[in-house]
Coordinates of N, CA and C and ligand atoms in Angstrom, one line a residue:
M1 N -49.4 12.9 -5.0 CA -49.0 13.3 -3.4 C -49.2 14.7 -3.5
D2 N -49.6 14.6 -1.9 CA -50.0 16.3 -1.5 C -49.0 16.7 -1.3
R3 N -48.6 18.4 -1.0 CA -47.7 18.7 -1.3 C -47.1 18.5 0.3
Q4 N -48.0 18.3 1.4 CA -47.5 18.0 2.7 C -46.7 16.9 2.8
G5 N -46.7 15.7 1.7 CA -46.8 14.3 1.9 C -45.5 14.2 1.9
K6 N -44.4 14.9 1.5 CA -43.0 15.1 1.2 C -42.4 15.2 2.6
I7 N -43.1 16.2 3.9 CA -42.4 16.4 5.1 C -42.5 15.4 5.8
K8 N -41.7 14.8 6.2 CA -41.8 13.5 7.3 C -41.4 14.0 8.4
L9 N -40.5 14.8 8.9 CA -40.4 15.4 10.0 C -41.2 16.1 10.5
R10 N -41.3 16.1 11.9 CA -42.0 16.7 12.8 C -41.5 17.5 13.9
K11 N -42.3 18.6 14.7 CA -42.2 19.2 15.7 C -41.5 18.1 16.6
N12 N -40.7 18.7 17.5 CA -40.0 17.5 18.9 C -39.2 16.3 18.3
D13 N -39.3 16.3 16.8 CA -38.3 15.0 16.6 C -36.7 15.1 16.5
T14 N -36.0 14.6 16.9 CA -34.5 14.6 17.1 C -33.7 14.4 15.9
V15 N -33.0 15.2 15.2 CA -32.7 15.3 13.4 C -30.9 15.2 14.1
K16 N -30.4 14.8 12.8 CA -29.0 15.2 12.5 C -28.7 15.9 11.5
V17 N -27.8 16.7 11.7 CA -27.1 17.3 10.3 C -26.4 16.4 9.4
I18 N -26.6 16.3 8.0 CA -25.9 15.5 7.2 C -25.1 16.3 6.5
A19 N -24.9 17.3 6.2 CA -24.3 18.4 5.3 C -24.3 20.0 5.6
G20 N -23.4 20.4 4.9 CA -23.4 21.8 5.7 C -22.5 22.2 6.7
R21 N -22.7 23.8 7.5 CA -21.7 23.8 8.1 C -21.9 23.1 9.3
E22 N -23.2 22.7 9.8 CA -23.4 22.0 11.2 C -23.6 20.4 11.0
K23 N -22.8 19.8 9.8 CA -22.9 19.0 9.7 C -22.1 17.7 11.0
G24 N -22.8 17.0 11.2 CA -22.5 15.7 12.5 C -23.3 16.4 13.7
K25 N -24.0 17.7 13.6 CA -24.7 17.6 15.3 C -26.1 17.4 14.7
S26 N -26.5 17.3 16.1 CA -27.8 17.0 16.2 C -28.8 18.0 17.3
G27 N -29.9 17.6 17.1 CA -30.7 18.6 17.9 C -32.5 18.2 17.7
R28 N -33.0 19.1 18.6 CA -34.5 18.7 18.6 C -35.4 19.9 17.5
V29 N -35.8 19.3 16.4 CA -36.8 20.4 15.6 C -37.8 21.2 16.9
V30 N -37.8 22.1 16.4 CA -38.7 23.2 17.1 C -39.7 24.0 16.1
R31 N -39.6 23.6 15.0 CA -40.5 24.6 13.9 C -40.2 23.8 12.9
I32 N -41.0 24.0 11.8 CA -41.3 23.6 10.5 C -41.9 24.4 9.4
D33 N -41.2 24.9 8.6 CA -41.6 25.9 7.5 C -41.9 25.3 6.2
R34 N -43.1 24.4 6.7 CA -43.6 23.7 5.1 C -43.4 24.4 3.7
E35 N -43.8 25.8 3.4 CA -43.6 26.5 2.5 C -42.2 25.9 1.8
K36 N -41.0 26.7 2.7 CA -39.7 27.0 2.4 C -39.2 25.6 2.7
M37 N -39.5 24.5 3.1 CA -38.9 23.1 3.3 C -37.9 23.6 4.1
R38 N -38.0 24.2 5.0 CA -36.9 24.1 6.2 C -37.1 24.0 7.5
A39 N -36.6 23.4 8.3 CA -36.9 23.2 9.7 C -35.7 24.0 10.5
V40 N -36.2 24.6 11.9 CA -35.4 25.2 13.0 C -35.4 24.2 14.0
V41 N -34.2 23.8 14.1 CA -33.4 22.9 15.0 C -32.8 23.9 15.9
E42 N -33.1 23.3 17.2 CA -32.7 23.8 18.6 C -31.2 24.2 19.0
G43 N -30.4 24.8 18.8 CA -29.3 25.4 19.1 C -28.4 25.0 18.2
L44 N -28.8 24.9 16.7 CA -28.0 24.5 15.6 C -28.6 25.6 14.6
N45 N -27.1 26.0 13.4 CA -27.1 27.2 12.8 C -27.4 28.6 13.1
M46 N -26.6 28.5 14.3 CA -27.1 29.8 14.9 C -26.7 31.0 14.1
A47 N -27.2 32.2 13.7 CA -27.4 33.3 13.4 C -27.3 34.7 14.1
K48 N -26.5 35.7 13.7 CA -26.6 37.1 14.7 C -27.3 37.5 14.2
K49 N -28.1 37.9 14.8 CA -29.1 39.2 14.8 C -29.4 40.4 15.8
A50 N -29.7 41.6 14.8 CA -29.3 42.3 15.9 C -30.8 43.2 16.3
V51 N -30.8 43.0 17.4 CA -32.0 43.7 18.3 C -32.1 45.1 18.7
K52 N -33.4 45.8 18.3 CA -33.3 47.1 19.0 C -33.8 47.2 20.1
Q53 N -33.7 48.1 20.9 CA -34.3 48.2 22.1 C -35.8 48.7 21.9
K54 N -36.9 47.8 22.1 CA -38.0 48.5 22.1 C -38.6 49.1 23.8
K55 N -38.1 48.5 24.8 CA -38.6 48.6 26.1 C -37.1 49.2 26.6
Q56 N -37.5 49.9 27.8 CA -36.7 50.3 28.7 C -35.6 49.5 29.5
N57 N -36.5 48.7 29.9 CA -35.1 47.0 30.6 C -35.0 45.8 29.8
Q58 N -34.9 46.6 28.3 CA -34.6 45.6 27.3 C -33.3 45.9 26.6
K59 N -32.0 44.7 26.5 CA -31.0 45.7 25.8 C -31.2 45.2 24.6
A60 N -30.4 46.4 23.9 CA -30.3 46.1 22.6 C -28.8 45.7 22.2
G61 N -29.0 44.8 21.0 CA -27.4 44.7 20.7 C -27.4 43.7 19.8
I62 N -26.9 42.6 19.9 CA -26.8 41.4 18.9 C -26.8 40.4 19.8
T63 N -27.9 39.4 19.3 CA -28.0 38.4 19.9 C -28.1 36.8 19.1
S64 N -28.2 35.7 19.3 CA -28.4 34.7 18.2 C -29.6 34.1 18.6
V65 N -29.9 33.9 16.9 CA -31.0 32.9 16.8 C -31.1 31.9 15.8
E66 N -31.8 31.0 16.1 CA -31.7 29.9 14.9 C -32.4 29.8 13.4
A67 N -31.1 29.7 12.8 CA -31.9 30.1 11.3 C -31.9 28.5 10.8
P68 N -33.0 28.7 10.2 CA -33.8 27.3 9.7 C -32.6 26.6 8.6
L69 N -32.8 25.2 8.8 CA -32.0 24.9 8.1 C -32.7 23.6 6.6
P70 N -32.2 23.2 5.5 CA -33.2 22.9 4.2 C -33.2 21.5 5.2
L71 N -34.7 20.7 4.5 CA -35.1 19.5 5.4 C -34.2 18.2 4.7
G72 N -33.2 19.0 3.4 CA -32.7 17.6 3.2 C -31.4 17.8 3.5
K73 N -30.9 18.7 4.4 CA -29.7 18.4 5.0 C -29.9 17.7 6.5
L74 N -31.4 17.2 6.5 CA -31.4 16.6 8.2 C -31.9 15.5 8.1
M75 N -31.7 14.5 9.0 CA -32.1 13.0 8.9 C -32.8 13.2 10.4
I76 N -33.6 12.2 10.2 CA -34.3 11.8 12.0 C -33.4 10.8 12.3
V77 N -33.4 10.9 14.0 CA -32.4 9.9 14.7 C -33.4 8.8 15.2
C78 N -33.0 7.7 15.0 CA -33.6 6.4 15.5 C -33.0 6.4 17.1
K79 N -33.8 6.1 18.0 CA -33.0 5.8 19.2 C -32.1 4.7 19.2
K80 N -32.4 3.5 18.4 CA -31.7 2.5 18.2 C -30.3 2.4 17.1
C81 N -30.9 3.3 16.3 CA -29.9 2.8 15.1 C -28.9 4.4 14.7
G82 N -29.7 5.1 15.3 CA -29.0 6.5 14.9 C -29.6 7.5 13.5
P83 N -29.3 8.1 13.1 CA -29.4 8.6 11.9 C -30.2 7.6 11.0
T84 N -31.2 7.4 10.3 CA -32.1 7.0 9.4 C -32.8 7.5 8.8
R85 N -33.7 6.8 7.8 CA -34.7 7.2 6.9 C -36.1 7.2 7.7
I86 N -37.4 7.5 7.2 CA -38.8 7.5 7.7 C -39.5 6.7 6.8
G87 N -39.7 5.3 7.5 CA -40.6 4.6 6.7 C -42.2 4.7 7.2
Y88 N -42.9 4.2 6.6 CA -44.2 4.2 7.4 C -45.1 2.6 7.3
E89 N -45.8 2.5 7.9 CA -46.5 1.5 8.4 C -48.0 1.4 8.5
M90 N -48.8 0.6 8.0 CA -50.1 1.3 8.2 C -50.6 0.8 9.7
N91 N -51.1 1.3 10.4 CA -51.8 1.1 11.8 C -53.2 1.0 11.9
G92 N -54.1 -0.1 11.5 CA -55.2 0.5 11.3 C -55.4 1.1 10.4
D93 N -56.3 2.5 10.3 CA -56.5 3.3 9.6 C -55.9 4.4 9.3
S94 N -54.4 4.3 10.0 CA -53.8 5.4 10.5 C -52.1 4.9 9.8
K95 N -51.6 5.9 9.3 CA -50.1 5.7 9.1 C -49.1 6.0 9.9
K96 N -48.0 5.1 10.4 CA -47.4 5.1 11.7 C -46.0 5.3 10.9
R97 N -45.1 6.2 11.6 CA -44.0 6.3 11.4 C -43.2 5.8 12.2
V98 N -42.0 4.5 11.1 CA -41.0 3.7 11.5 C -39.6 3.9 10.9
C99 N -39.0 3.3 11.5 CA -37.4 3.4 11.4 C -37.3 2.5 10.0
R100 N -36.8 2.7 8.9 CA -36.4 2.1 8.5 C -35.3 1.0 8.2
K101 N -34.5 1.1 8.8 CA -33.6 0.3 9.4 C -34.0 -0.9 10.4
C102 N -34.5 -0.3 11.3 CA -35.1 -1.5 12.5 C -36.7 -1.6 12.8
G103 N -37.2 -0.8 12.2 CA -38.8 -1.1 12.1 C -39.5 -0.5 13.1
G104 N -38.3 0.1 14.4 CA -39.3 0.4 15.3 C -39.9 1.9 15.6
D105 N -41.0 2.2 16.2 CA -41.3 3.8 16.1 C -40.3 4.7 16.1
L106 N -41.0 5.6 15.4 CA -39.9 7.2 15.5 C -40.8 8.1 16.4
Ligands
ZN201 ZN1 -33.9 2.1 14.0

Protein backbone atom coordinates (compact mmCIF):
# COMPACT_ATOMS: atom_id res chain seq x y z
CA MET A 1 0.00 0.00 0.00
CA ASP A 2 1.28 3.47 -0.76
CA ARG A 3 1.63 6.00 2.02
CA GLN A 4 -1.31 8.08 0.92
CA GLY A 5 -3.53 5.04 0.60
CA LYS A 6 -4.18 5.09 4.31
CA ILE A 7 -5.75 8.52 4.30
CA LYS A 8 -9.35 8.25 3.27
CA LEU A 9 -10.59 11.61 4.41
CA ARG A 10 -10.64 14.54 2.05
CA LYS A 11 -11.06 18.26 2.26
CA ASN A 12 -14.71 19.30 2.78
CA ASP A 13 -15.68 15.96 4.31
CA THR A 14 -17.96 16.22 7.33
CA VAL A 15 -16.37 14.42 10.23
CA LYS A 16 -17.21 13.60 13.82
CA VAL A 17 -14.67 13.50 16.62
CA ILE A 18 -14.75 10.15 18.41
CA ALA A 19 -12.15 10.72 21.13
CA GLY A 20 -10.48 13.43 23.13
CA ARG A 21 -11.47 16.91 24.22
CA GLU A 22 -13.72 17.52 21.22
CA LYS A 23 -15.45 14.14 21.36
CA GLY A 24 -18.96 14.17 19.91
CA LYS A 25 -18.52 17.35 17.91
CA SER A 26 -18.56 17.47 14.16
CA GLY A 27 -17.35 19.81 11.47
CA ARG A 28 -15.98 20.20 7.99
CA VAL A 29 -12.41 19.26 7.07
CA VAL A 30 -10.55 22.32 5.86
CA ARG A 31 -7.07 20.88 5.53
CA ILE A 32 -5.34 17.51 5.72
CA ASP A 33 -1.72 17.13 6.74
CA ARG A 34 -0.71 13.86 5.13
CA GLU A 35 2.73 13.76 6.71
CA LYS A 36 1.48 14.20 10.25
CA MET A 37 -1.75 12.24 9.65
CA ARG A 38 -3.82 15.08 11.01
CA ALA A 39 -6.74 17.14 9.81
CA VAL A 40 -7.87 20.65 10.56
CA VAL A 41 -11.61 20.72 11.16
CA GLU A 42 -13.53 23.98 10.95
CA GLY A 43 -14.34 25.36 14.38
CA LEU A 44 -12.95 22.38 16.30
CA ASN A 45 -10.00 21.98 18.62
CA MET A 46 -9.47 25.71 18.91
CA ALA A 47 -6.14 26.76 20.31
CA LYS A 48 -5.07 30.19 21.43
CA LYS A 49 -2.36 31.80 19.40
CA ALA A 50 -0.51 35.03 20.02
CA VAL A 51 -0.48 37.45 17.11
CA LYS A 52 2.09 40.19 16.72
CA GLN A 53 1.16 43.49 15.22
CA LYS A 54 2.58 43.63 11.72
CA LYS A 55 0.64 46.49 10.20
CA GLN A 56 -0.75 49.61 11.79
CA ASN A 57 -4.37 48.64 11.29
CA GLN A 58 -3.82 45.14 12.62
CA LYS A 59 -4.52 44.28 16.22
CA ALA A 60 -1.97 42.47 18.28
CA GLY A 61 -3.21 40.00 20.83
CA ILE A 62 -4.57 36.53 21.22
CA THR A 63 -6.57 34.83 18.52
CA SER A 64 -8.02 31.35 18.21
CA VAL A 65 -7.01 28.99 15.46
CA GLU A 66 -7.99 25.43 14.71
CA ALA A 67 -5.33 22.97 15.82
CA PRO A 68 -5.06 19.80 13.72
CA LEU A 69 -6.68 16.63 15.07
CA PRO A 70 -5.22 13.14 14.58
CA LEU A 71 -7.04 11.31 11.77
CA GLY A 72 -7.58 8.35 14.10
CA LYS A 73 -9.91 10.47 16.23
CA LEU A 74 -12.13 11.40 13.29
CA MET A 75 -14.90 9.49 11.57
CA ILE A 76 -16.60 10.52 8.39
CA VAL A 77 -20.30 11.33 8.71
CA CYS A 78 -22.72 9.70 6.29
CA LYS A 79 -25.78 11.83 5.53
CA LYS A 80 -28.01 8.81 6.15
CA CYS A 81 -26.45 6.90 9.02
CA GLY A 82 -24.13 9.29 10.83
CA PRO A 83 -20.52 8.43 11.74
CA THR A 84 -19.31 5.53 9.63
CA ARG A 85 -16.28 3.95 8.03
CA ILE A 86 -15.24 4.56 4.46
CA GLY A 87 -15.43 1.71 2.01
CA TYR A 88 -14.50 1.61 -1.63
CA GLU A 89 -16.41 0.48 -4.65
CA MET A 90 -15.02 0.15 -8.16
CA ASN A 91 -16.68 2.49 -10.57
CA GLY A 92 -15.24 1.61 -13.96
CA ASP A 93 -11.54 2.37 -13.64
CA SER A 94 -11.87 4.55 -10.59
CA LYS A 95 -12.59 3.85 -6.98
CA LYS A 96 -15.56 5.48 -5.39
CA ARG A 97 -15.89 6.15 -1.67
CA VAL A 98 -18.96 4.63 -0.11
CA CYS A 99 -20.46 4.28 3.34
CA ARG A 100 -19.74 0.85 4.81
CA LYS A 101 -23.12 0.79 6.52
CA CYS A 102 -25.55 1.80 3.78
CA GLY A 103 -23.36 1.69 0.67
CA GLY A 104 -24.27 5.25 -0.26
CA ASP A 105 -21.81 7.69 -1.78
CA LEU A 106 -19.61 9.65 0.56
ZN1 LIG B 1 -24.51 5.44 5.27
